[in-house]
Amino acid sequence: MDKLIIRGNVPLRGEVRISGAKNSALPIIAATLLTSAPVRISNIPHLHDVTTIISLLGQMGVSITLDERFNIQVNANNVNCFDAPYELVKTMRASILVLGPLLGRFGQANVSLPGGCAIGTRPVDQHLKGLRAMGATIDVENGYIKATAKNGLQGANIAMDIVTVTGTENIMMAAVLANGQTVIHNAAREPEIEDLAKFLNALGAKITGAGTSIIVIDGVKELTEGSYQVLPDRIETGTYLIAAAITRGKIKLKNTRPDIVESILVKLAETGAYIETGDDWILLDMKDNRPRAVDVSTAPYPAFPTDMQAQMMALNTIAEGTSIITETIFENRFMHVQELQRMGAQISLKGNTAICTGIDQLQGAPTMATDLRASASLVLAGLTAVGETSIDRIYHIDRGYECIEEKLTQLGARIHRMPHKNN
Ligand code: EPU
């Protein structure tokens, strides 16, 4: 397995371009199953998870072509298989996103039930509950979700018991071609949901309220062709902002959107960072100051994102003061703690709360990535630590950060990838 090697303690300086959002690109690519007309999508990030969803659609008979800038042209006019096999779903849970579109357009889907993952058990009961309310017959047999809707789906009033991102997306996609109106109450409000709705509306869907907790979808007969540009990745944005803060550097991020990272900017301002923003850029300057410790508690958007918890903890390990970090979304999302402790961090865990006392300097150490955002926190810790940090199982980071070592090198970091054969 490839490793990342970082020689830290260098302030990062310069400009970096933010990629398209992984968690927008995945549902948007899945949603192309809803139309037989050609669709063009730009600002797709070059990531392992994106390749996985492209392979999944390819196996179903969807034709997908990529140009050299990773724009994709999709044509789902010849879908001949409605299966998402275990072999693919086990490598990426977001494969569940094909369930809603397959059921909505073809009235059938056979999708492997995603198992738990490193960060939690992550059931999909709310997805199934919503689809059943729309008239789908769903059986879970031999590890597969077998769903049918012989006479098509019917619009329904659906109250989600839990705020779920992909659950909201699956139901929204299923409802686009249903008979009549669907209303999703207690919908997730993440910007990626609004992005998916804008994409679907660009193809002729009738969705209002995306980005609020009540989404109304009026079913249409069919979707047409169209083109769409994926929104910038807010978690990549937040991660690079912390890279600047943790190294006491100064970075300008381009091709991003400050309005979708407000909860992160507020916290970074509390650390003492100087922040300036424009329509599509953000500048963060620590003016060589040590960051102050900040408390964070994760919650659904617009609150502080769980996908930034590990990175914020890395920042707190070297901040001035003590912080309390509370994780409310996933039950096991503290696996980075043990690795950060191996670099000298002072963190104690009590249930879903971590108490972190900032120290002057982390020490480089061999570490192991356990999931995507945990691996990002180890990269950040390595960037500030004295000496060499190695991060094993780096495939986790390739799922969600495009060209991370190239981008960090451009900002002055001393980082390189050690391919498996040289380990
Ligand atoms: N949940 C249920 N039942 C359901 C669905 C969810 O109990 O039917 C629970 C989950 O177990 C969790 C909570 O509800 O405790 C929220 O989970 P959610 O469904 O919102 O998560 P997700 O849709 O599976 C997406 C992102 C995650 C991100 C979460 C939370 C995608 C592809 N994934 O996951 O991203 O952490 O929302 O914001 O959009 C990442 O990018 O690293 C990542 C893990």
PDB file of N, CA and C in Angstrom, residues 42-86:
ATOM      1  N   SER A  42     -19.440  18.892 -15.623  1.00  0.00           N
ATOM      2  CA  SER A  42     -18.067  19.381 -15.485  1.00  0.00           C
ATOM      3  C   SER A  42     -17.721  19.592 -14.012  1.00  0.00           C
ATOM      4  N   ASN A  43     -16.434  19.886 -13.778  1.00  0.00           N
ATOM      5  CA  ASN A  43     -15.890  20.050 -12.417  1.00  0.00           C
ATOM      6  C   ASN A  43     -16.027  18.768 -11.591  1.00  0.00           C
ATOM      7  N   ILE A  44     -15.920  17.638 -12.270  1.00  0.00           N
ATOM      8  CA  ILE A  44     -15.928  16.340 -11.577  1.00  0.00           C
ATOM      9  C   ILE A  44     -14.533  16.139 -10.978  1.00  0.00           C
ATOM     10  N   PRO A  45     -14.423  15.846  -9.678  1.00  0.00           N
ATOM     11  CA  PRO A  45     -13.088  15.636  -9.118  1.00  0.00           C
ATOM     12  C   PRO A  45     -12.520  14.277  -9.541  1.00  0.00           C
ATOM     13  N   HIS A  46     -11.219  14.239  -9.713  1.00  0.00           N
ATOM     14  CA  HIS A  46     -10.558  12.997 -10.128  1.00  0.00           C
ATOM     15  C   HIS A  46     -10.227  12.201  -8.868  1.00  0.00           C
ATOM     16  N   LEU A  47     -11.159  11.358  -8.455  1.00  0.00           N
ATOM     17  CA  LEU A  47     -11.047  10.652  -7.184  1.00  0.00           C
ATOM     18  C   LEU A  47     -11.404   9.191  -7.360  1.00  0.00           C
ATOM     19  N   HIS A  48     -10.934   8.387  -6.430  1.00  0.00           N
ATOM     20  CA  HIS A  48     -11.194   6.960  -6.510  1.00  0.00           C
ATOM     21  C   HIS A  48     -12.693   6.657  -6.409  1.00  0.00           C
ATOM     22  N   ASP A  49     -13.421   7.365  -5.518  1.00  0.00           N
ATOM     23  CA  ASP A  49     -14.867   7.113  -5.380  1.00  0.00           C
ATOM     24  C   ASP A  49     -15.627   7.449  -6.668  1.00  0.00           C
ATOM     25  N   VAL A  50     -15.163   8.466  -7.375  1.00  0.00           N
ATOM     26  CA  VAL A  50     -15.820   8.838  -8.634  1.00  0.00           C
ATOM     27  C   VAL A  50     -15.606   7.730  -9.670  1.00  0.00           C
ATOM     28  N   THR A  51     -14.396   7.190  -9.702  1.00  0.00           N
ATOM     29  CA  THR A  51     -14.117   6.077 -10.620  1.00  0.00           C
ATOM     30  C   THR A  51     -15.019   4.892 -10.274  1.00  0.00           C
ATOM     31  N   THR A  52     -15.247   4.672  -8.971  1.00  0.00           N
ATOM     32  CA  THR A  52     -16.088   3.533  -8.565  1.00  0.00           C
ATOM     33  C   THR A  52     -17.526   3.717  -9.058  1.00  0.00           C
ATOM     34  N   ILE A  53     -18.090   4.899  -8.926  1.00  0.00           N
ATOM     35  CA  ILE A  53     -19.492   5.071  -9.356  1.00  0.00           C
ATOM     36  C   ILE A  53     -19.589   5.024 -10.886  1.00  0.00           C
ATOM     37  N   ILE A  54     -18.528   5.497 -11.553  1.00  0.00           N
ATOM     38  CA  ILE A  54     -18.516   5.409 -13.024  1.00  0.00           C
ATOM     39  C   ILE A  54     -18.489   3.929 -13.440  1.00  0.00           C
ATOM     40  N   SER A  55     -17.680   3.099 -12.754  1.00  0.00           N
ATOM     41  CA  SER A  55     -17.644   1.664 -13.094  1.00  0.00           C
ATOM     42  C   SER A  55     -18.994   1.021 -12.829  1.00  0.00           C
ATOM     43  N   LEU A  56     -19.645   1.429 -11.733  1.00  0.00           N
ATOM     44  CA  LEU A  56     -20.939   0.841 -11.390  1.00  0.00           C
ATOM     45  C   LEU A  56     -21.964   1.132 -12.490  1.00  0.00           C
ATOM     46  N   LEU A  57     -22.014   2.392 -12.936  1.00  0.00           N
ATOM     47  CA  LEU A  57     -22.965   2.731 -14.000  1.00  0.00           C
ATOM     48  C   LEU A  57     -22.569   2.031 -15.307  1.00  0.00           C
ATOM     49  N   GLY A  58     -21.261   1.926 -15.530  1.00  0.00           N
ATOM     50  CA  GLY A  58     -20.774   1.244 -16.736  1.00  0.00           C
ATOM     51  C   GLY A  58     -21.274  -0.198 -16.778  1.00  0.00           C
ATOM     52  N   GLN A  59     -21.246  -0.879 -15.634  1.00  0.00           N
ATOM     53  CA  GLN A  59     -21.718  -2.277 -15.570  1.00  0.00           C
ATOM     54  C   GLN A  59     -23.204  -2.390 -15.872  1.00  0.00           C
ATOM     55  N   MET A  60     -23.938  -1.290 -15.680  1.00  0.00           N
ATOM     56  CA  MET A  60     -25.393  -1.313 -15.939  1.00  0.00           C
ATOM     57  C   MET A  60     -25.709  -1.021 -17.401  1.00  0.00           C
ATOM     58  N   GLY A  61     -24.679  -0.686 -18.182  1.00  0.00           N
ATOM     59  CA  GLY A  61     -24.894  -0.413 -19.600  1.00  0.00           C
ATOM     60  C   GLY A  61     -24.871   1.070 -19.932  1.00  0.00           C
ATOM     61  N   VAL A  62     -24.564   1.909 -18.948  1.00  0.00           N
ATOM     62  CA  VAL A  62     -24.502   3.359 -19.198  1.00  0.00           C
ATOM     63  C   VAL A  62     -23.185   3.672 -19.914  1.00  0.00           C
ATOM     64  N   SER A  63     -23.262   4.520 -20.940  1.00  0.00           N
ATOM     65  CA  SER A  63     -22.021   4.884 -21.626  1.00  0.00           C
ATOM     66  C   SER A  63     -21.491   6.191 -21.023  1.00  0.00           C
ATOM     67  N   ILE A  64     -20.240   6.166 -20.582  1.00  0.00           N
ATOM     68  CA  ILE A  64     -19.653   7.356 -19.959  1.00  0.00           C
ATOM     69  C   ILE A  64     -18.309   7.632 -20.610  1.00  0.00           C
ATOM     70  N   THR A  65     -18.151   8.842 -21.136  1.00  0.00           N
ATOM     71  CA  THR A  65     -16.841   9.190 -21.685  1.00  0.00           C
ATOM     72  C   THR A  65     -16.283  10.380 -20.911  1.00  0.00           C
ATOM     73  N   LEU A  66     -14.970  10.343 -20.734  1.00  0.00           N
ATOM     74  CA  LEU A  66     -14.298  11.394 -19.972  1.00  0.00           C
ATOM     75  C   LEU A  66     -13.368  12.136 -20.903  1.00  0.00           C
ATOM     76  N   ASP A  67     -13.278  13.458 -20.762  1.00  0.00           N
ATOM     77  CA  ASP A  67     -12.235  14.141 -21.516  1.00  0.00           C
ATOM     78  C   ASP A  67     -11.015  14.344 -20.616  1.00  0.00           C
ATOM     79  N   GLU A  68      -9.982  14.998 -21.178  1.00  0.00           N
ATOM     80  CA  GLU A  68      -8.719  15.098 -20.426  1.00  0.00           C
ATOM     81  C   GLU A  68      -8.869  15.952 -19.164  1.00  0.00           C
ATOM     82  N   ARG A  69      -9.910  16.784 -19.097  1.00  0.00           N
ATOM     83  CA  ARG A  69     -10.123  17.615 -17.893  1.00  0.00           C
ATOM     84  C   ARG A  69     -11.117  16.973 -16.934  1.00  0.00           C
ATOM     85  N   PHE A  70     -11.425  15.692 -17.149  1.00  0.00           N
ATOM     86  CA  PHE A  70     -12.326  14.908 -16.313  1.00  0.00           C
ATOM     87  C   PHE A  70     -13.768  15.430 -16.362  1.00  0.00           C
ATOM     88  N   ASN A  71     -14.139  16.134 -17.460  1.00  0.00           N
ATOM     89  CA  ASN A  71     -15.561  16.405 -17.688  1.00  0.00           C
ATOM     90  C   ASN A  71     -16.147  15.100 -18.199  1.00  0.00           C
ATOM     91  N   ILE A  72     -17.388  14.796 -17.843  1.00  0.00           N
ATOM     92  CA  ILE A  72     -17.930  13.536 -18.330  1.00  0.00           C
ATOM     93  C   ILE A  72     -19.199  13.745 -19.142  1.00  0.00           C
ATOM     94  N   GLN A  73     -19.354  12.857 -20.109  1.00  0.00           N
ATOM     95  CA  GLN A  73     -20.537  12.833 -20.972  1.00  0.00           C
ATOM     96  C   GLN A  73     -21.206  11.488 -20.692  1.00  0.00           C
ATOM     97  N   VAL A  74     -22.464  11.528 -20.271  1.00  0.00           N
ATOM     98  CA  VAL A  74     -23.128  10.286 -19.857  1.00  0.00           C
ATOM     99  C   VAL A  74     -24.337  10.045 -20.740  1.00  0.00           C
ATOM    100  N   ASN A  75     -24.520   8.785 -21.123  1.00  0.00           N
ATOM    101  CA  ASN A  75     -25.733   8.439 -21.853  1.00  0.00           C
ATOM    102  C   ASN A  75     -26.307   7.135 -21.297  1.00  0.00           C
ATOM    103  N   ALA A  76     -27.459   7.265 -20.643  1.00  0.00           N
ATOM    104  CA  ALA A  76     -28.072   6.093 -20.004  1.00  0.00           C
ATOM    105  C   ALA A  76     -29.285   5.636 -20.814  1.00  0.00           C
ATOM    106  N   ASN A  77     -29.122   5.585 -22.162  1.00  0.00           N
ATOM    107  CA  ASN A  77     -30.267   5.190 -23.006  1.00  0.00           C
ATOM    108  C   ASN A  77     -30.314   3.686 -23.239  1.00  0.00           C
ATOM    109  N   ASN A  78     -29.338   2.980 -22.657  1.00  0.00           N
ATOM    110  CA  ASN A  78     -29.278   1.550 -22.934  1.00  0.00           C
ATOM    111  C   ASN A  78     -29.012   0.743 -21.665  1.00  0.00           C
ATOM    112  N   VAL A  79     -29.702   1.081 -20.592  1.00  0.00           N
ATOM    113  CA  VAL A  79     -29.453   0.388 -19.315  1.00  0.00           C
ATOM    114  C   VAL A  79     -30.052  -1.013 -19.395  1.00  0.00           C
ATOM    115  N   ASN A  80     -29.211  -2.021 -19.132  1.00  0.00           N
ATOM    116  CA  ASN A  80     -29.699  -3.398 -19.276  1.00  0.00           C
ATOM    117  C   ASN A  80     -29.466  -4.244 -18.030  1.00  0.00           C
ATOM    118  N   CYS A  81     -29.062  -3.589 -16.935  1.00  0.00           N
ATOM    119  CA  CYS A  81     -28.805  -4.313 -15.698  1.00  0.00           C
ATOM    120  C   CYS A  81     -29.142  -3.361 -14.556  1.00  0.00           C
ATOM    121  N   PHE A  82     -29.800  -3.884 -13.542  1.00  0.00           N
ATOM    122  CA  PHE A  82     -30.299  -3.009 -12.467  1.00  0.00           C
ATOM    123  C   PHE A  82     -29.670  -3.387 -11.126  1.00  0.00           C
ATOM    124  N   ASP A  83     -28.455  -3.945 -11.227  1.00  0.00           N
ATOM    125  CA  ASP A  83     -27.794  -4.482 -10.028  1.00  0.00           C
ATOM    126  C   ASP A  83     -26.627  -3.602  -9.580  1.00  0.00           C
ATOM    127  N   ALA A  84     -26.486  -3.451  -8.267  1.00  0.00           N
ATOM    128  CA  ALA A  84     -25.251  -2.896  -7.692  1.00  0.00           C
ATOM    129  C   ALA A  84     -24.654  -4.009  -6.832  1.00  0.00           C
ATOM    130  N   PRO A  85     -23.635  -4.701  -7.358  1.00  0.00           N
ATOM    131  CA  PRO A  85     -23.148  -5.908  -6.678  1.00  0.00           C
ATOM    132  C   PRO A  85     -22.352  -5.601  -5.410  1.00  0.00           C
ATOM    133  N   TYR A  86     -22.332  -6.570  -4.504  1.00  0.00           N
ATOM    134  CA  TYR A  86     -21.608  -6.462  -3.234  1.00  0.00           C
ATOM    135  C   TYR A  86     -20.154  -6.035  -3.456  1.00  0.00           C
TER     136      TYR A  86
END
